[in-house]
Amino acid sequence: MVTWLHNLASLMSTSSLENKNGTEDVPSDPHRRLTPSDSVKSMSANKTPIFLTGATGYIGGAVLERLLRHPSTNTFDITVLVRNAEKAKILESKFPVNVVVGTHQDLDKLESLAENSHVVFHCADADDLPAAKAILSGLRKRHSKLGDLPILIHTSGTGVLTDDARGMHITETIYSDLNVEQIKSIPPTAFHRNVDLTIIEADQEGYVRSHIILPSTIYGIATGPLFDAGVSNPHSIQIPLLIKASLARKQAGMVGEGKALWPDVHIDDVADLYIVLFDSIVSNPDKTGHGWEGFYFGENGEHSWYQISRAIGEALVELGISQDPEPTAFSREELIKYFGSEQMGNYAGSNSRCRADRGRSIGWKPTRTSEDMIKSIKPEVEAYLKKQ
């Protein structure tokens, strides 16, 4: 732990570690507005101020679980922003975190919380540009006032790589996160890209070290104290959307012929990637890519959309809901009905192919495979039925 703290301290300037006023530690009232001096006091007490968004969500909850059981967790001063007051009460009473009640539309709060944090894990909406700008504004202020070089670990997604295949073909284009020119070639109009580019610009300006994790199809029901307490959502979004649509039509559905390919990653493996990256930043910052060299895909295998829909169909047959496990193509009307628009429905027929080479290069070792993803689908169907 001593070595870990020494490495973390080396990432910060002397001004950010120094308690110039000689005052005691900051009282842990999570609802008052924080000031830059609070961070100084927290750092002087060997506490690293960490701000995490999305604590009640799927990814954010899994990452927070790991921070709370990290070997150096006693050196962290973790703050989360939560919109649900009841969940905030549970967090405050059962977990060693500071809780601020608010939403990601509360831009002043986001800015202030980021300003008072040396590390920000942004695990919420990958497309919320105003929220990302508020966080960056806070980190810019921190850098300006304290001379600190804060760390941002932002959540994007491999949706940034998608095409318009509509389930009819497989692309041969496979992205590697070690290929910077390939990453730069992604068009600015791609999903999530406007936020990603804004974050890269901040890194290039020199007031933050940015790292962007891009999960693929995440699967598996998340477990742990935060999920057991009802604080965090244990379910993914992508596969359950297909499950919901298939249940409604009593037949597994797919876009086109389901030929397109996507990568996949288990929730535990992708949450581990955040911690492996965080530890690498602390222990070996000069060799841990940031900015354009700081894109980290989350994948450990790939699947076709047909495979997912077929697994849903088999589960529906086993549960007595459908007579035929073979998926059929969604009509245009169904895409609009079940996914909100034809465009969003066709997203479930796109290609997104990549290799998580950079994460593996810093020690990430995912263990679950695409076979595990297929096996996870029936439990997801059963879980959804229980909620109905």
Short mmCIF file of C-alpha atoms in Angstrom, two decimals, residues 28-306:
data_model
loop_
_atom_site.label_atom_id
_atom_site.label_comp_id
_atom_site.label_asym_id
_atom_site.label_seq_id
_atom_site.Cartn_x
_atom_site.Cartn_y
_atom_site.Cartn_z
CA SER A 28 -17.93 14.25 5.76
CA ASP A 29 -21.12 16.21 5.13
CA PRO A 30 -21.95 15.00 1.60
CA HIS A 31 -24.57 17.65 0.89
CA ARG A 32 -22.58 20.85 1.26
CA ARG A 33 -20.75 22.40 -1.68
CA LEU A 34 -17.14 21.31 -1.77
CA THR A 35 -14.27 23.74 -2.22
CA PRO A 36 -10.81 23.25 -3.71
CA SER A 37 -9.29 23.45 -0.24
CA ASP A 38 -11.24 20.32 0.70
CA SER A 39 -9.25 18.36 -1.86
CA VAL A 40 -6.01 19.71 -0.42
CA LYS A 41 -7.03 18.58 3.06
CA SER A 42 -8.17 15.20 1.79
CA MET A 43 -4.91 14.66 -0.06
CA SER A 44 -2.89 15.74 2.95
CA ALA A 45 -4.57 12.96 4.91
CA ASN A 46 -3.38 10.46 2.27
CA LYS A 47 -6.89 10.16 0.91
CA THR A 48 -7.33 10.21 -2.85
CA PRO A 49 -10.53 12.07 -3.80
CA ILE A 50 -12.44 9.98 -6.33
CA PHE A 51 -15.70 10.96 -8.01
CA LEU A 52 -17.79 8.25 -9.70
CA THR A 53 -20.89 8.73 -11.82
CA GLY A 54 -23.40 5.98 -12.55
CA ALA A 55 -23.15 4.30 -9.14
CA THR A 56 -26.74 3.04 -9.36
CA GLY A 57 -26.20 1.70 -12.87
CA TYR A 58 -24.87 -1.55 -14.28
CA ILE A 59 -21.27 -0.58 -15.09
CA GLY A 60 -20.90 2.10 -12.42
CA GLY A 61 -22.19 -0.20 -9.70
CA ALA A 62 -19.76 -2.95 -10.70
CA VAL A 63 -16.83 -0.50 -10.77
CA LEU A 64 -17.79 0.95 -7.38
CA GLU A 65 -17.96 -2.59 -5.97
CA ARG A 66 -14.33 -3.06 -6.98
CA LEU A 67 -13.18 0.27 -5.63
CA LEU A 68 -14.76 -0.57 -2.27
CA ARG A 69 -12.83 -3.84 -2.07
CA HIS A 70 -9.61 -2.54 -3.63
CA PRO A 71 -6.49 -3.31 -1.53
CA SER A 72 -6.01 0.45 -1.11
CA THR A 73 -9.67 1.33 -0.52
CA ASN A 74 -8.83 2.84 2.88
CA THR A 75 -6.85 5.50 1.02
CA PHE A 76 -9.82 6.51 -1.17
CA ASP A 77 -12.33 9.25 -0.45
CA ILE A 78 -15.13 8.25 -2.83
CA THR A 79 -18.02 10.52 -3.76
CA VAL A 80 -20.99 9.52 -5.92
CA LEU A 81 -23.83 11.52 -7.45
CA VAL A 82 -27.22 9.79 -7.09
CA ARG A 83 -30.62 11.07 -8.21
CA ASN A 84 -32.73 8.65 -6.15
CA ALA A 85 -33.01 9.84 -2.54
CA GLU A 86 -33.90 6.38 -1.21
CA LYS A 87 -30.87 4.80 -2.83
CA ALA A 88 -28.77 7.67 -1.50
CA LYS A 89 -29.89 6.80 2.03
CA ILE A 90 -28.93 3.15 1.56
CA LEU A 91 -25.52 4.13 0.20
CA GLU A 92 -24.86 6.54 3.08
CA SER A 93 -25.91 4.06 5.75
CA LYS A 94 -24.29 0.88 4.42
CA PHE A 95 -21.28 1.88 2.34
CA PRO A 96 -18.20 4.06 2.97
CA VAL A 97 -18.95 6.64 0.30
CA ASN A 98 -19.98 10.30 0.25
CA VAL A 99 -23.32 10.77 -1.48
CA VAL A 100 -24.55 13.88 -3.25
CA VAL A 101 -28.17 13.85 -4.40
CA GLY A 102 -28.61 15.22 -7.90
CA THR A 103 -28.77 14.41 -11.60
CA HIS A 104 -26.42 14.71 -14.52
CA GLN A 105 -28.43 17.75 -15.56
CA ASP A 106 -27.14 19.49 -12.42
CA LEU A 107 -24.10 20.76 -14.28
CA ASP A 108 -22.87 22.98 -11.45
CA LYS A 109 -22.76 19.96 -9.13
CA LEU A 110 -20.93 17.88 -11.72
CA GLU A 111 -18.39 20.64 -12.22
CA SER A 112 -17.84 21.13 -8.49
CA LEU A 113 -17.54 17.42 -7.74
CA ALA A 114 -15.05 16.97 -10.57
CA GLU A 115 -13.04 19.98 -9.43
CA ASN A 116 -12.63 18.38 -6.03
CA SER A 117 -11.49 15.01 -7.35
CA HIS A 118 -8.11 13.80 -8.50
CA VAL A 119 -9.74 10.81 -10.21
CA VAL A 120 -13.09 10.74 -12.03
CA PHE A 121 -14.75 7.51 -13.16
CA HIS A 122 -17.49 8.62 -15.57
CA CYS A 123 -19.68 5.53 -15.90
CA ALA A 124 -22.97 7.15 -16.90
CA ASP A 125 -24.44 8.27 -20.25
CA ALA A 126 -21.82 8.02 -23.00
CA ASP A 127 -23.73 10.52 -25.15
CA ASP A 128 -24.33 13.29 -22.61
CA LEU A 129 -22.07 16.02 -23.95
CA PRO A 130 -23.14 18.76 -21.47
CA ALA A 131 -22.35 16.44 -18.55
CA ALA A 132 -18.95 15.55 -20.00
CA LYS A 133 -18.17 19.24 -20.56
CA ALA A 134 -19.15 20.07 -16.97
CA ILE A 135 -16.81 17.38 -15.65
CA LEU A 136 -13.99 18.63 -17.87
CA SER A 137 -14.63 22.21 -16.75
CA GLY A 138 -14.23 21.12 -13.14
CA LEU A 139 -11.02 19.24 -13.90
CA ARG A 140 -9.67 22.27 -15.76
CA LYS A 141 -10.35 24.45 -12.70
CA ARG A 142 -8.64 21.91 -10.47
CA HIS A 143 -5.57 21.86 -12.68
CA SER A 144 -5.48 25.65 -12.82
CA LYS A 145 -5.85 26.18 -9.07
CA LEU A 146 -3.83 23.28 -7.67
CA GLY A 147 -1.37 22.40 -10.39
CA ASP A 148 -2.81 18.89 -10.20
CA LEU A 149 -3.04 16.72 -13.32
CA PRO A 150 -6.32 14.87 -12.73
CA ILE A 151 -7.27 11.49 -14.18
CA LEU A 152 -10.47 10.89 -16.15
CA ILE A 153 -11.63 7.37 -16.96
CA HIS A 154 -14.62 7.82 -19.26
CA THR A 155 -17.09 5.22 -20.49
CA SER A 156 -17.87 5.16 -24.21
CA GLY A 157 -18.76 2.03 -26.19
CA THR A 158 -17.97 0.00 -29.29
CA GLY A 159 -21.15 1.42 -30.79
CA VAL A 160 -18.72 4.03 -32.12
CA LEU A 161 -17.57 1.37 -34.62
CA THR A 162 -20.99 0.40 -36.00
CA ASP A 163 -22.04 0.32 -39.64
CA ASP A 164 -25.43 0.06 -41.35
CA ALA A 165 -25.33 -3.66 -42.16
CA ARG A 166 -28.92 -4.25 -40.99
CA GLY A 167 -28.04 -7.85 -40.28
CA MET A 168 -27.24 -8.69 -43.89
CA HIS A 169 -23.44 -9.01 -43.99
CA ILE A 170 -20.23 -9.30 -41.96
CA THR A 171 -17.60 -6.57 -42.17
CA GLU A 172 -13.95 -7.52 -42.48
CA THR A 173 -12.86 -4.33 -40.68
CA ILE A 174 -11.54 -5.12 -37.21
CA TYR A 175 -10.29 -2.27 -35.02
CA SER A 176 -7.35 -2.58 -32.64
CA ASP A 177 -7.11 -0.05 -29.82
CA LEU A 178 -3.34 -0.09 -30.32
CA ASN A 179 -3.78 1.26 -33.86
CA VAL A 180 -4.01 5.00 -33.20
CA GLU A 181 -4.46 5.96 -36.86
CA GLN A 182 -7.36 3.54 -37.14
CA ILE A 183 -8.94 5.03 -34.01
CA LYS A 184 -8.48 8.53 -35.44
CA SER A 185 -10.23 7.45 -38.66
CA ILE A 186 -13.58 6.88 -36.91
CA PRO A 187 -15.95 9.55 -38.28
CA PRO A 188 -17.04 12.37 -35.96
CA THR A 189 -20.69 11.49 -36.67
CA ALA A 190 -20.38 8.01 -35.12
CA PHE A 191 -22.25 7.11 -31.93
CA HIS A 192 -20.55 8.55 -28.82
CA ARG A 193 -17.88 10.21 -30.95
CA ASN A 194 -18.69 13.84 -30.15
CA VAL A 195 -18.15 13.17 -26.45
CA ASP A 196 -15.00 11.11 -27.06
CA LEU A 197 -13.46 13.84 -29.21
CA THR A 198 -14.22 16.51 -26.62
CA ILE A 199 -12.40 14.44 -24.01
CA ILE A 200 -9.43 13.87 -26.32
CA GLU A 201 -9.21 17.62 -26.90
CA ALA A 202 -9.03 18.18 -23.13
CA ASP A 203 -6.16 15.70 -22.86
CA GLN A 204 -4.31 17.44 -25.67
CA GLU A 205 -4.74 20.79 -23.92
CA GLY A 206 -2.85 19.28 -21.00
CA TYR A 207 -5.16 19.78 -18.02
CA VAL A 208 -6.29 16.16 -17.70
CA ARG A 209 -5.09 12.68 -18.53
CA SER A 210 -7.98 11.02 -20.33
CA HIS A 211 -8.62 7.32 -20.70
CA ILE A 212 -11.67 6.03 -22.57
CA ILE A 213 -13.04 2.53 -22.01
CA LEU A 214 -15.31 1.21 -24.76
CA PRO A 215 -17.32 -1.81 -23.57
CA SER A 216 -18.97 -3.99 -26.20
CA THR A 217 -22.08 -6.12 -25.63
CA ILE A 218 -21.99 -6.51 -21.86
CA TYR A 219 -23.73 -9.54 -20.41
CA GLY A 220 -24.25 -11.33 -17.12
CA ILE A 221 -26.28 -10.47 -14.05
CA ALA A 222 -24.10 -8.33 -11.79
CA THR A 223 -23.70 -9.42 -8.17
CA GLY A 224 -22.34 -7.98 -4.95
CA PRO A 225 -23.45 -5.93 -1.94
CA LEU A 226 -24.50 -2.87 -3.97
CA PHE A 227 -26.71 -5.02 -6.17
CA ASP A 228 -28.02 -7.08 -3.24
CA ALA A 229 -29.00 -3.84 -1.49
CA GLY A 230 -31.02 -2.71 -4.50
CA VAL A 231 -28.75 0.28 -5.09
CA SER A 232 -27.33 -0.69 -8.49
CA ASN A 233 -29.01 -2.14 -11.57
CA PRO A 234 -27.82 -5.75 -12.12
CA HIS A 235 -28.91 -6.02 -15.75
CA SER A 236 -27.46 -4.93 -19.07
CA ILE A 237 -29.45 -3.01 -21.69
CA GLN A 238 -28.64 -4.43 -25.11
CA ILE A 239 -29.62 -8.10 -24.76
CA PRO A 240 -32.63 -7.40 -22.49
CA LEU A 241 -34.04 -5.09 -25.20
CA LEU A 242 -34.06 -8.01 -27.62
CA ILE A 243 -35.54 -10.24 -24.93
CA LYS A 244 -38.33 -7.76 -24.23
CA ALA A 245 -39.18 -7.43 -27.92
CA SER A 246 -39.11 -11.21 -28.43
CA LEU A 247 -41.38 -11.81 -25.45
CA ALA A 248 -43.85 -9.23 -26.73
CA ARG A 249 -44.11 -10.95 -30.13
CA LYS A 250 -43.81 -14.45 -28.58
CA GLN A 251 -41.11 -15.26 -31.11
CA ALA A 252 -37.41 -14.45 -31.10
CA GLY A 253 -36.65 -11.54 -33.40
CA MET A 254 -33.61 -10.25 -35.25
CA VAL A 255 -32.69 -7.52 -37.71
CA GLY A 256 -32.43 -8.84 -41.24
CA GLU A 257 -30.66 -12.19 -41.29
CA GLY A 258 -28.70 -11.56 -38.10
CA LYS A 259 -25.36 -12.01 -39.86
CA ALA A 260 -23.52 -8.99 -38.45
CA LEU A 261 -20.96 -9.45 -35.67
CA TRP A 262 -20.40 -7.71 -32.34
CA PRO A 263 -17.83 -8.28 -29.58
CA ASP A 264 -18.94 -9.22 -26.08
CA VAL A 265 -17.63 -8.96 -22.53
CA HIS A 266 -18.89 -10.14 -19.14
CA ILE A 267 -19.81 -7.44 -16.63
CA ASP A 268 -17.20 -8.70 -14.16
CA ASP A 269 -14.46 -8.69 -16.79
CA VAL A 270 -15.20 -5.18 -18.03
CA ALA A 271 -15.44 -3.82 -14.47
CA ASP A 272 -12.05 -5.42 -13.80
CA LEU A 273 -10.69 -3.50 -16.80
CA TYR A 274 -11.46 -0.20 -15.07
CA ILE A 275 -9.44 -1.26 -12.03
CA VAL A 276 -6.55 -2.72 -14.05
CA LEU A 277 -6.38 0.57 -15.93
CA PHE A 278 -6.60 2.64 -12.75
CA ASP A 279 -3.83 0.63 -11.09
CA SER A 280 -1.67 0.92 -14.21
CA ILE A 281 -2.14 4.70 -14.30
CA VAL A 282 -0.99 4.91 -10.69
CA SER A 283 1.90 2.45 -10.83
CA ASN A 284 3.20 3.16 -14.32
CA PRO A 285 1.72 6.42 -15.66
CA ASP A 286 4.33 7.04 -18.34
CA LYS A 287 3.63 3.65 -19.94
CA THR A 288 -0.16 3.79 -19.64
CA GLY A 289 -1.66 5.27 -22.77
CA HIS A 290 -3.86 8.36 -22.53
CA GLY A 291 -5.40 10.75 -25.04
CA TRP A 292 -5.33 9.20 -28.52
CA GLU A 293 -3.34 6.32 -27.04
CA GLY A 294 -5.89 5.97 -24.25
CA PHE A 295 -8.71 4.06 -25.95
CA TYR A 296 -9.38 0.68 -24.32
CA PHE A 297 -11.86 -1.71 -25.92
CA GLY A 298 -13.66 -4.18 -23.67
CA GLU A 299 -14.11 -7.49 -25.51
CA ASN A 300 -13.32 -11.15 -25.14
CA GLY A 301 -14.82 -12.76 -28.21
CA GLU A 302 -17.57 -11.99 -30.67
CA HIS A 303 -20.98 -13.25 -31.72
CA SER A 304 -23.53 -12.80 -34.46
CA TRP A 305 -26.89 -11.22 -33.74
CA TYR A 306 -28.46 -14.45 -34.97
#
